[in-house]
Amino acid sequence: MIEENSIIKGNSAMNVFVLGPAGSGKSLLVKNFSAYLAREGYVVRTVNLDPGVLDPGYKADFDIRSIFTVESIMREMGLGPNGAILEAMDRLAHMKIPDFGGADHIIFDTPGQLEPFLFRDAGRRIIGGFRDRCCFFLGDLTALKNNLLGFYLYALTAYFTLETETIAILNKVDLLTPEEAEGVREIVRSPLRLTTKPLGLRDEMSARLLKTLRHFFPPKRVPLVSAKTGEGFEELLTILYEIKCACGDLT
Ligand SMILES: Nc1nc2c(ncn2[C@@H]2O[C@H](COP(=O)(O)OP(=O)(O)O)[C@@H](O)[C@H]2O)c(=O)[nH]1
Ligand SMILES: [Mg+2]
């Protein structure tokens, strides 16, 4: 269990951590989804926790780069970029992130290097301090092709490592034809149909795993979205609403 820490006192917002590999569209989602929420009448704040980004494309209400950047840590400690990211996230785990009293949603942008979040304790310490929280785990549909299984497994690692409800989100649907998008939806709904007979061992294993993973990522909870056009944002908001309700704190 994660104990609450002093960072979160008074924060009754839904804290949404946007995670995913580099280029999956995290920063664009933070920018456009927060603007969408604001248009829907919510009080939204954005936080950039990526110390390596040159320009996230939006003006964050709190930006870690005002305290350090990957470059400044590289210089200060003589580290390479990967070591500097790990050091940055370890520092962040001990820092107080400003409390935005009165916000309904706080959307956090994160670095593309997933190691500190999925394979080290820093992410859990950064995220776990917030009471109402969830992760949006983004994948780039154009890069995933037929590897839905690998994507789910990463999202599952986030769920277990961070002890946080994790929504697997397939981004960049605008780059797919309607037929391709429907094909992905079909796989999400019925992963077993992926397999063709006779089954090889690998196919059989992936089919079984996908079947199990449906418990963690039920098809209704795997939205296909576009951070660019806003397609699927309504679905994301509904999911946030359901998570908030499940936290028992809806006012
Ligand atoms: N067409 C399209 N491009 C996107 C979408 N989301 C992100 N991108 C583009 O993908 C690239 C990487 O996006 P970015 O938000 O920087 O990814 P990050 O590294 O995960 O923060 C940028 O060129 C974005 O404009 C999307 O939904 N559709
Ligand atoms: Mg980014």
PDB file of C-alpha atoms and ligand atoms in Angstrom:
ATOM      1  CA  MET A   1       0.000   0.000   0.000  1.00  0.00           C
ATOM      2  CA  ILE A   2       1.116   3.542  -0.701  1.00  0.00           C
ATOM      3  CA  GLU A   3       0.869   5.877   2.216  1.00  0.00           C
ATOM      4  CA  GLU A   4      -0.289   9.401   1.489  1.00  0.00           C
ATOM      5  CA  ASN A   5       2.456  11.935   1.840  1.00  0.00           C
ATOM      6  CA  SER A   6       2.390  15.577   2.722  1.00  0.00           C
ATOM      7  CA  ILE A   7       2.548  16.635  -0.912  1.00  0.00           C
ATOM      8  CA  ILE A   8      -1.090  15.861  -1.492  1.00  0.00           C
ATOM      9  CA  LYS A   9      -2.803  17.527   1.394  1.00  0.00           C
ATOM     10  CA  GLY A  10      -5.792  19.497   0.147  1.00  0.00           C
ATOM     11  CA  ASN A  11      -5.571  18.244  -3.417  1.00  0.00           C
ATOM     12  CA  SER A  12      -9.000  16.880  -4.214  1.00  0.00           C
ATOM     13  CA  ALA A  13      -8.522  16.967  -7.967  1.00  0.00           C
ATOM     14  CA  MET A  14      -8.307  13.967 -10.229  1.00  0.00           C
ATOM     15  CA  ASN A  15      -4.586  13.686 -10.975  1.00  0.00           C
ATOM     16  CA  VAL A  16      -4.037  12.196 -14.416  1.00  0.00           C
ATOM     17  CA  PHE A  17      -0.531  11.006 -15.254  1.00  0.00           C
ATOM     18  CA  VAL A  18       0.015  10.648 -18.980  1.00  0.00           C
ATOM     19  CA  LEU A  19       2.591   7.923 -19.580  1.00  0.00           C
ATOM     20  CA  GLY A  20       3.848   6.191 -22.690  1.00  0.00           C
ATOM     21  CA  PRO A  21       6.857   5.756 -24.913  1.00  0.00           C
ATOM     22  CA  ALA A  22       8.499   8.693 -26.641  1.00  0.00           C
ATOM     23  CA  GLY A  23       6.457   9.975 -29.548  1.00  0.00           C
ATOM     24  CA  SER A  24       3.202   8.329 -28.464  1.00  0.00           C
ATOM     25  CA  GLY A  25       1.576  11.757 -28.173  1.00  0.00           C
ATOM     26  CA  LYS A  26       1.679  12.502 -24.434  1.00  0.00           C
ATOM     27  CA  SER A  27       2.457  16.202 -24.717  1.00  0.00           C
ATOM     28  CA  LEU A  28      -0.117  16.808 -27.448  1.00  0.00           C
ATOM     29  CA  LEU A  29      -2.718  14.945 -25.399  1.00  0.00           C
ATOM     30  CA  VAL A  30      -1.909  17.029 -22.320  1.00  0.00           C
ATOM     31  CA  LYS A  31      -2.278  20.177 -24.399  1.00  0.00           C
ATOM     32  CA  ASN A  32      -5.482  19.332 -26.221  1.00  0.00           C
ATOM     33  CA  PHE A  33      -7.248  17.231 -23.603  1.00  0.00           C
ATOM     34  CA  SER A  34      -6.727  19.912 -20.953  1.00  0.00           C
ATOM     35  CA  ALA A  35      -8.132  22.507 -23.367  1.00  0.00           C
ATOM     36  CA  TYR A  36     -11.109  20.201 -23.986  1.00  0.00           C
ATOM     37  CA  LEU A  37     -11.735  19.817 -20.245  1.00  0.00           C
ATOM     38  CA  ALA A  38     -11.576  23.584 -19.817  1.00  0.00           C
ATOM     39  CA  ARG A  39     -14.125  24.022 -22.602  1.00  0.00           C
ATOM     40  CA  GLU A  40     -16.345  21.530 -20.781  1.00  0.00           C
ATOM     41  CA  GLY A  41     -16.264  23.877 -17.790  1.00  0.00           C
ATOM     42  CA  TYR A  42     -13.697  22.152 -15.576  1.00  0.00           C
ATOM     43  CA  VAL A  43     -10.875  23.884 -13.750  1.00  0.00           C
ATOM     44  CA  VAL A  44      -7.762  22.262 -15.209  1.00  0.00           C
ATOM     45  CA  ARG A  45      -4.083  22.600 -14.452  1.00  0.00           C
ATOM     46  CA  THR A  46      -1.179  21.125 -16.385  1.00  0.00           C
ATOM     47  CA  VAL A  47       2.163  19.998 -15.013  1.00  0.00           C
ATOM     48  CA  ASN A  48       5.184  19.179 -17.130  1.00  0.00           C
ATOM     49  CA  LEU A  49       7.375  16.560 -15.452  1.00  0.00           C
ATOM     50  CA  ASP A  50       9.559  16.032 -18.533  1.00  0.00           C
ATOM     51  CA  PRO A  51      12.857  17.791 -17.847  1.00  0.00           C
ATOM     52  CA  GLY A  52      14.220  16.807 -21.270  1.00  0.00           C
ATOM     53  CA  VAL A  53      11.629  18.345 -23.558  1.00  0.00           C
ATOM     54  CA  LEU A  54      12.634  21.439 -25.508  1.00  0.00           C
ATOM     55  CA  ASP A  55       9.098  22.657 -26.091  1.00  0.00           C
ATOM     56  CA  PRO A  56       6.096  20.662 -24.856  1.00  0.00           C
ATOM     57  CA  GLY A  57       3.845  22.803 -27.057  1.00  0.00           C
ATOM     58  CA  TYR A  58       1.828  24.308 -24.222  1.00  0.00           C
ATOM     59  CA  LYS A  59       2.434  26.547 -21.223  1.00  0.00           C
ATOM     60  CA  ALA A  60       2.325  24.351 -18.134  1.00  0.00           C
ATOM     61  CA  ASP A  61       1.077  25.745 -14.825  1.00  0.00           C
ATOM     62  CA  PHE A  62       4.073  24.068 -13.232  1.00  0.00           C
ATOM     63  CA  ASP A  63       7.097  23.043 -15.252  1.00  0.00           C
ATOM     64  CA  ILE A  64       9.894  20.947 -13.768  1.00  0.00           C
ATOM     65  CA  ARG A  65      12.283  22.688 -16.150  1.00  0.00           C
ATOM     66  CA  SER A  66      12.016  25.792 -13.989  1.00  0.00           C
ATOM     67  CA  ILE A  67      13.998  23.790 -11.391  1.00  0.00           C
ATOM     68  CA  PHE A  68      16.220  21.548 -13.507  1.00  0.00           C
ATOM     69  CA  THR A  69      16.589  20.160 -16.993  1.00  0.00           C
ATOM     70  CA  VAL A  70      18.208  16.994 -18.272  1.00  0.00           C
ATOM     71  CA  GLU A  71      20.954  19.173 -19.682  1.00  0.00           C
ATOM     72  CA  SER A  72      21.637  20.961 -16.382  1.00  0.00           C
ATOM     73  CA  ILE A  73      21.857  17.623 -14.539  1.00  0.00           C
ATOM     74  CA  MET A  74      24.143  16.192 -17.229  1.00  0.00           C
ATOM     75  CA  ARG A  75      26.501  19.131 -16.749  1.00  0.00           C
ATOM     76  CA  GLU A  76      26.244  19.153 -12.975  1.00  0.00           C
ATOM     77  CA  MET A  77      26.849  15.424 -12.495  1.00  0.00           C
ATOM     78  CA  GLY A  78      28.737  14.442 -15.624  1.00  0.00           C
ATOM     79  CA  LEU A  79      25.979  12.041 -16.648  1.00  0.00           C
ATOM     80  CA  GLY A  80      24.636  10.980 -20.034  1.00  0.00           C
ATOM     81  CA  PRO A  81      20.989  11.678 -20.947  1.00  0.00           C
ATOM     82  CA  ASN A  82      19.632   8.391 -19.595  1.00  0.00           C
ATOM     83  CA  GLY A  83      21.444   8.703 -16.272  1.00  0.00           C
ATOM     84  CA  ALA A  84      20.287  12.311 -16.024  1.00  0.00           C
ATOM     85  CA  ILE A  85      16.630  11.318 -16.505  1.00  0.00           C
ATOM     86  CA  LEU A  86      16.909   8.725 -13.732  1.00  0.00           C
ATOM     87  CA  GLU A  87      18.555  11.298 -11.462  1.00  0.00           C
ATOM     88  CA  ALA A  88      15.862  13.852 -12.377  1.00  0.00           C
ATOM     89  CA  MET A  89      13.049  11.469 -11.480  1.00  0.00           C
ATOM     90  CA  ASP A  90      14.748  10.512  -8.214  1.00  0.00           C
ATOM     91  CA  ARG A  91      14.938  14.214  -7.348  1.00  0.00           C
ATOM     92  CA  LEU A  92      11.330  14.698  -8.319  1.00  0.00           C
ATOM     93  CA  ALA A  93      10.284  11.886  -6.009  1.00  0.00           C
ATOM     94  CA  HIS A  94      11.569  13.973  -3.094  1.00  0.00           C
ATOM     95  CA  MET A  95      10.139  17.284  -4.244  1.00  0.00           C
ATOM     96  CA  LYS A  96       6.943  19.043  -3.421  1.00  0.00           C
ATOM     97  CA  ILE A  97       4.823  19.520  -6.504  1.00  0.00           C
ATOM     98  CA  PRO A  98       2.697  22.645  -6.042  1.00  0.00           C
ATOM     99  CA  ASP A  99      -0.838  22.071  -4.893  1.00  0.00           C
ATOM    100  CA  PHE A 100      -3.413  23.634  -7.187  1.00  0.00           C
ATOM    101  CA  GLY A 101      -6.302  24.168  -4.790  1.00  0.00           C
ATOM    102  CA  GLY A 102      -9.675  24.165  -6.489  1.00  0.00           C
ATOM    103  CA  ALA A 103      -8.648  22.312  -9.634  1.00  0.00           C
ATOM    104  CA  ASP A 104     -10.947  19.567 -10.901  1.00  0.00           C
ATOM    105  CA  HIS A 105      -8.265  17.907 -13.008  1.00  0.00           C
ATOM    106  CA  ILE A 106      -4.497  18.094 -12.969  1.00  0.00           C
ATOM    107  CA  ILE A 107      -2.883  16.603 -16.060  1.00  0.00           C
ATOM    108  CA  PHE A 108       0.748  15.546 -15.768  1.00  0.00           C
ATOM    109  CA  ASP A 109       3.066  15.180 -18.751  1.00  0.00           C
ATOM    110  CA  THR A 110       5.943  12.738 -18.288  1.00  0.00           C
ATOM    111  CA  PRO A 111       9.201  11.839 -20.061  1.00  0.00           C
ATOM    112  CA  GLY A 112       9.266   9.246 -22.823  1.00  0.00           C
ATOM    113  CA  GLN A 113      11.828   7.202 -20.914  1.00  0.00           C
ATOM    114  CA  LEU A 114       9.575   4.781 -19.068  1.00  0.00           C
ATOM    115  CA  GLU A 115      12.299   3.241 -16.912  1.00  0.00           C
ATOM    116  CA  PRO A 116      11.855   5.464 -13.846  1.00  0.00           C
ATOM    117  CA  PHE A 117       8.117   4.823 -13.878  1.00  0.00           C
ATOM    118  CA  LEU A 118       7.930   1.157 -14.778  1.00  0.00           C
ATOM    119  CA  PHE A 119      11.172  -0.333 -13.539  1.00  0.00           C
ATOM    120  CA  ARG A 120      12.245   1.812 -10.608  1.00  0.00           C
ATOM    121  CA  ASP A 121      10.609   3.118  -7.495  1.00  0.00           C
ATOM    122  CA  ALA A 122      10.729   6.822  -8.429  1.00  0.00           C
ATOM    123  CA  GLY A 123       7.486   6.788 -10.410  1.00  0.00           C
ATOM    124  CA  ARG A 124       5.552   5.099  -7.645  1.00  0.00           C
ATOM    125  CA  ARG A 125       6.842   7.634  -5.174  1.00  0.00           C
ATOM    126  CA  ILE A 126       5.956  10.560  -7.458  1.00  0.00           C
ATOM    127  CA  ILE A 127       2.498   9.308  -8.413  1.00  0.00           C
ATOM    128  CA  GLY A 128       1.543   7.368  -5.311  1.00  0.00           C
ATOM    129  CA  GLY A 129       1.383  10.479  -3.155  1.00  0.00           C
ATOM    130  CA  PHE A 130      -1.794  11.637  -4.848  1.00  0.00           C
ATOM    131  CA  ARG A 131      -5.093  10.336  -3.544  1.00  0.00           C
ATOM    132  CA  ASP A 132      -7.357  10.489  -6.600  1.00  0.00           C
ATOM    133  CA  ARG A 133      -5.103   9.474  -9.424  1.00  0.00           C
ATOM    134  CA  CYS A 134      -4.975   7.459 -12.590  1.00  0.00           C
ATOM    135  CA  CYS A 135      -2.630   6.822 -15.474  1.00  0.00           C
ATOM    136  CA  PHE A 136      -3.328   7.253 -19.130  1.00  0.00           C
ATOM    137  CA  PHE A 137      -0.935   4.839 -20.824  1.00  0.00           C
ATOM    138  CA  LEU A 138      -0.589   5.917 -24.442  1.00  0.00           C
ATOM    139  CA  GLY A 139       0.410   3.860 -27.431  1.00  0.00           C
ATOM    140  CA  ASP A 140       0.923   5.065 -30.989  1.00  0.00           C
ATOM    141  CA  LEU A 141      -1.460   3.047 -33.158  1.00  0.00           C
ATOM    142  CA  THR A 142       0.727   3.461 -36.223  1.00  0.00           C
ATOM    143  CA  ALA A 143       3.714   1.979 -34.396  1.00  0.00           C
ATOM    144  CA  LEU A 144       1.843  -0.797 -32.607  1.00  0.00           C
ATOM    145  CA  LYS A 145       0.580  -2.539 -35.723  1.00  0.00           C
ATOM    146  CA  ASN A 146      -0.156  -6.057 -34.507  1.00  0.00           C
ATOM    147  CA  ASN A 147       1.551  -5.788 -31.153  1.00  0.00           C
ATOM    148  CA  LEU A 148      -1.416  -5.048 -28.958  1.00  0.00           C
ATOM    149  CA  LEU A 149      -0.143  -7.680 -26.547  1.00  0.00           C
ATOM    150  CA  GLY A 150       3.161  -5.879 -25.943  1.00  0.00           C
ATOM    151  CA  PHE A 151       1.301  -2.619 -25.389  1.00  0.00           C
ATOM    152  CA  TYR A 152      -1.067  -4.182 -22.850  1.00  0.00           C
ATOM    153  CA  LEU A 153       1.841  -5.755 -20.998  1.00  0.00           C
ATOM    154  CA  TYR A 154       3.548  -2.398 -20.614  1.00  0.00           C
ATOM    155  CA  ALA A 155       0.303  -0.820 -19.444  1.00  0.00           C
ATOM    156  CA  LEU A 156      -0.113  -3.700 -16.999  1.00  0.00           C
ATOM    157  CA  THR A 157       3.397  -3.095 -15.678  1.00  0.00           C
ATOM    158  CA  ALA A 158       2.378   0.511 -15.037  1.00  0.00           C
ATOM    159  CA  TYR A 159      -0.739  -0.670 -13.209  1.00  0.00           C
ATOM    160  CA  PHE A 160       1.191  -2.975 -10.890  1.00  0.00           C
ATOM    161  CA  THR A 161       4.318  -0.898 -10.409  1.00  0.00           C
ATOM    162  CA  LEU A 162       2.515   2.366  -9.774  1.00  0.00           C
ATOM    163  CA  GLU A 163      -0.396   0.816  -7.867  1.00  0.00           C
ATOM    164  CA  THR A 164      -2.626   3.066  -9.914  1.00  0.00           C
ATOM    165  CA  GLU A 165      -5.629   2.537 -12.144  1.00  0.00           C
ATOM    166  CA  THR A 166      -4.238   2.543 -15.665  1.00  0.00           C
ATOM    167  CA  ILE A 167      -6.171   3.178 -18.845  1.00  0.00           C
ATOM    168  CA  ALA A 168      -4.615   1.799 -22.023  1.00  0.00           C
ATOM    169  CA  ILE A 169      -5.213   4.395 -24.729  1.00  0.00           C
ATOM    170  CA  LEU A 170      -4.544   3.874 -28.423  1.00  0.00           C
ATOM    171  CA  ASN A 171      -3.593   7.249 -29.863  1.00  0.00           C
ATOM    172  CA  LYS A 172      -3.318   8.699 -33.383  1.00  0.00           C
ATOM    173  CA  VAL A 173      -6.499   7.090 -34.665  1.00  0.00           C
ATOM    174  CA  ASP A 174      -6.752   9.959 -37.165  1.00  0.00           C
ATOM    175  CA  LEU A 175      -3.832   8.379 -39.042  1.00  0.00           C
ATOM    176  CA  LEU A 176      -5.759   5.147 -39.627  1.00  0.00           C
ATOM    177  CA  THR A 177      -8.375   4.593 -42.302  1.00  0.00           C
ATOM    178  CA  PRO A 178     -11.851   3.866 -40.887  1.00  0.00           C
ATOM    179  CA  GLU A 179     -11.362   0.226 -41.935  1.00  0.00           C
ATOM    180  CA  GLU A 180      -8.030  -0.021 -40.124  1.00  0.00           C
ATOM    181  CA  ALA A 181      -9.521   1.564 -37.000  1.00  0.00           C
ATOM    182  CA  GLU A 182     -12.418  -0.891 -37.095  1.00  0.00           C
ATOM    183  CA  GLY A 183      -9.907  -3.727 -37.457  1.00  0.00           C
ATOM    184  CA  VAL A 184      -8.139  -2.598 -34.267  1.00  0.00           C
ATOM    185  CA  ARG A 185     -11.470  -2.250 -32.430  1.00  0.00           C
ATOM    186  CA  GLU A 186     -12.320  -5.775 -33.482  1.00  0.00           C
ATOM    187  CA  ILE A 187      -9.033  -7.098 -32.070  1.00  0.00           C
ATOM    188  CA  VAL A 188      -9.589  -5.157 -28.843  1.00  0.00           C
ATOM    189  CA  ARG A 189     -13.076  -6.660 -28.563  1.00  0.00           C
ATOM    190  CA  SER A 190     -12.171 -10.215 -29.546  1.00  0.00           C
ATOM    191  CA  PRO A 191      -8.432 -10.857 -29.331  1.00  0.00           C
ATOM    192  CA  LEU A 192      -8.929 -14.579 -29.889  1.00  0.00           C
ATOM    193  CA  ARG A 193     -10.040 -13.902 -33.443  1.00  0.00           C
ATOM    194  CA  LEU A 194      -6.512 -12.777 -34.119  1.00  0.00           C
ATOM    195  CA  THR A 195      -5.339 -16.310 -34.221  1.00  0.00           C
ATOM    196  CA  THR A 196      -5.670 -18.489 -37.277  1.00  0.00           C
ATOM    197  CA  LYS A 197      -5.574 -22.255 -37.205  1.00  0.00           C
ATOM    198  CA  PRO A 198      -3.416 -24.223 -36.761  1.00  0.00           C
ATOM    199  CA  LEU A 199      -2.056 -22.374 -33.742  1.00  0.00           C
ATOM    200  CA  GLY A 200       1.659 -22.157 -33.211  1.00  0.00           C
ATOM    201  CA  LEU A 201       2.880 -22.080 -29.615  1.00  0.00           C
ATOM    202  CA  ARG A 202       3.530 -18.352 -29.786  1.00  0.00           C
ATOM    203  CA  ASP A 203       0.057 -17.590 -31.181  1.00  0.00           C
ATOM    204  CA  GLU A 204      -1.551 -19.738 -28.564  1.00  0.00           C
ATOM    205  CA  MET A 205       0.356 -18.059 -25.762  1.00  0.00           C
ATOM    206  CA  SER A 206      -0.500 -14.584 -27.008  1.00  0.00           C
ATOM    207  CA  ALA A 207      -4.158 -15.522 -27.402  1.00  0.00           C
ATOM    208  CA  ARG A 208      -4.279 -16.808 -23.836  1.00  0.00           C
ATOM    209  CA  LEU A 209      -2.486 -13.750 -22.503  1.00  0.00           C
ATOM    210  CA  LEU A 210      -4.777 -11.390 -24.404  1.00  0.00           C
ATOM    211  CA  LYS A 211      -7.769 -13.215 -22.985  1.00  0.00           C
ATOM    212  CA  THR A 212      -6.438 -12.758 -19.450  1.00  0.00           C
ATOM    213  CA  LEU A 213      -5.545  -9.141 -20.087  1.00  0.00           C
ATOM    214  CA  ARG A 214      -9.154  -8.411 -20.999  1.00  0.00           C
ATOM    215  CA  HIS A 215      -9.842  -8.482 -17.266  1.00  0.00           C
ATOM    216  CA  PHE A 216      -7.436  -5.607 -16.767  1.00  0.00           C
ATOM    217  CA  PHE A 217      -8.277  -3.784 -19.977  1.00  0.00           C
ATOM    218  CA  PRO A 218     -11.902  -4.465 -20.817  1.00  0.00           C
ATOM    219  CA  PRO A 219     -12.681  -3.446 -24.413  1.00  0.00           C
ATOM    220  CA  LYS A 220     -14.962  -0.616 -23.250  1.00  0.00           C
ATOM    221  CA  ARG A 221     -11.986   0.844 -21.406  1.00  0.00           C
ATOM    222  CA  VAL A 222      -9.525   0.828 -24.344  1.00  0.00           C
ATOM    223  CA  PRO A 223     -10.342   4.028 -26.211  1.00  0.00           C
ATOM    224  CA  LEU A 224      -9.017   4.832 -29.645  1.00  0.00           C
ATOM    225  CA  VAL A 225      -8.320   8.555 -29.572  1.00  0.00           C
ATOM    226  CA  SER A 226      -6.611  11.327 -31.462  1.00  0.00           C
ATOM    227  CA  ALA A 227      -4.646  13.805 -29.408  1.00  0.00           C
ATOM    228  CA  LYS A 228      -4.584  15.881 -32.572  1.00  0.00           C
ATOM    229  CA  THR A 229      -8.264  16.074 -33.528  1.00  0.00           C
ATOM    230  CA  GLY A 230      -9.835  15.396 -30.134  1.00  0.00           C
ATOM    231  CA  GLU A 231     -11.584  12.220 -31.283  1.00  0.00           C
ATOM    232  CA  GLY A 232     -12.311  10.043 -28.258  1.00  0.00           C
ATOM    233  CA  PHE A 233     -11.881  12.809 -25.661  1.00  0.00           C
ATOM    234  CA  GLU A 234     -15.490  12.448 -24.536  1.00  0.00           C
ATOM    235  CA  GLU A 235     -14.793   8.782 -23.837  1.00  0.00           C
ATOM    236  CA  LEU A 236     -11.720   9.730 -21.798  1.00  0.00           C
ATOM    237  CA  LEU A 237     -13.790  12.141 -19.728  1.00  0.00           C
ATOM    238  CA  THR A 238     -16.403   9.439 -19.076  1.00  0.00           C
ATOM    239  CA  ILE A 239     -13.642   7.098 -17.918  1.00  0.00           C
ATOM    240  CA  LEU A 240     -12.269   9.774 -15.571  1.00  0.00           C
ATOM    241  CA  TYR A 241     -15.766  10.275 -14.208  1.00  0.00           C
ATOM    242  CA  GLU A 242     -16.131   6.540 -13.565  1.00  0.00           C
ATOM    243  CA  ILE A 243     -12.763   6.367 -11.835  1.00  0.00           C
ATOM    244  CA  LYS A 244     -13.615   9.353  -9.660  1.00  0.00           C
ATOM    245  CA  CYS A 245     -16.937   7.752  -8.747  1.00  0.00           C
ATOM    246  CA  ALA A 246     -15.172   4.519  -7.854  1.00  0.00           C
ATOM    247  CA  CYS A 247     -12.934   6.553  -5.537  1.00  0.00           C
ATOM    248  CA  GLY A 248     -16.165   7.481  -3.752  1.00  0.00           C
ATOM    249  CA  ASP A 249     -15.360  11.158  -3.799  1.00  0.00           C
ATOM    250  CA  LEU A 250     -17.672  12.646  -6.362  1.00  0.00           C
ATOM    251  CA  THR A 251     -19.187  15.861  -5.235  1.00  0.00           C
TER     252      THR A 251
HETATM  253  N1  LIG B   1      -1.627  12.700 -36.459  1.00  0.00           N
HETATM  254  C1  LIG B   1      -1.397  12.702 -35.160  1.00  0.00           C
HETATM  255  N2  LIG B   1      -0.210  13.078 -34.684  1.00  0.00           N
HETATM  256  C2  LIG B   1      -0.026  13.060 -33.340  1.00  0.00           C
HETATM  257  C3  LIG B   1      -1.027  12.669 -32.445  1.00  0.00           C
HETATM  258  N3  LIG B   1      -0.523  12.748 -31.191  1.00  0.00           N
HETATM  259  C4  LIG B   1       0.733  13.193 -31.320  1.00  0.00           C
HETATM  260  N4  LIG B   1       1.049  13.384 -32.608  1.00  0.00           N
HETATM  261  C5  LIG B   1       2.332  13.834 -33.169  1.00  0.00           C
HETATM  262  O1  LIG B   1       3.308  12.880 -32.786  1.00  0.00           O
HETATM  263  C6  LIG B   1       4.537  13.529 -32.462  1.00  0.00           C
HETATM  264  C7  LIG B   1       4.934  13.218 -31.041  1.00  0.00           C
HETATM  265  O2  LIG B   1       3.955  13.798 -30.173  1.00  0.00           O
HETATM  266  P1  LIG B   1       4.334  14.269 -28.701  1.00  0.00           P
HETATM  267  O3  LIG B   1       3.077  14.781 -28.071  1.00  0.00           O
HETATM  268  O4  LIG B   1       5.511  15.153 -28.704  1.00  0.00           O
HETATM  269  O5  LIG B   1       4.747  12.848 -28.077  1.00  0.00           O
HETATM  270  P2  LIG B   1       5.426  12.531 -26.659  1.00  0.00           P
HETATM  271  O6  LIG B   1       6.873  12.281 -26.927  1.00  0.00           O
HETATM  272  O7  LIG B   1       4.744  11.268 -26.197  1.00  0.00           O
HETATM  273  O8  LIG B   1       5.159  13.691 -25.762  1.00  0.00           O
HETATM  274  C8  LIG B   1       4.286  15.022 -32.706  1.00  0.00           C
HETATM  275  O9  LIG B   1       4.709  15.334 -33.999  1.00  0.00           O
HETATM  276  C9  LIG B   1       2.786  15.158 -32.582  1.00  0.00           C
HETATM  277  O10 LIG B   1       2.258  16.247 -33.307  1.00  0.00           O
HETATM  278  C10 LIG B   1      -2.292  12.253 -32.977  1.00  0.00           C
HETATM  279  O11 LIG B   1      -3.239  11.882 -32.281  1.00  0.00           O
HETATM  280  N5  LIG B   1      -2.407  12.295 -34.334  1.00  0.00           N
HETATM  281 MG    MG B   2       6.408  14.920 -24.621  1.00  0.00          MG
END
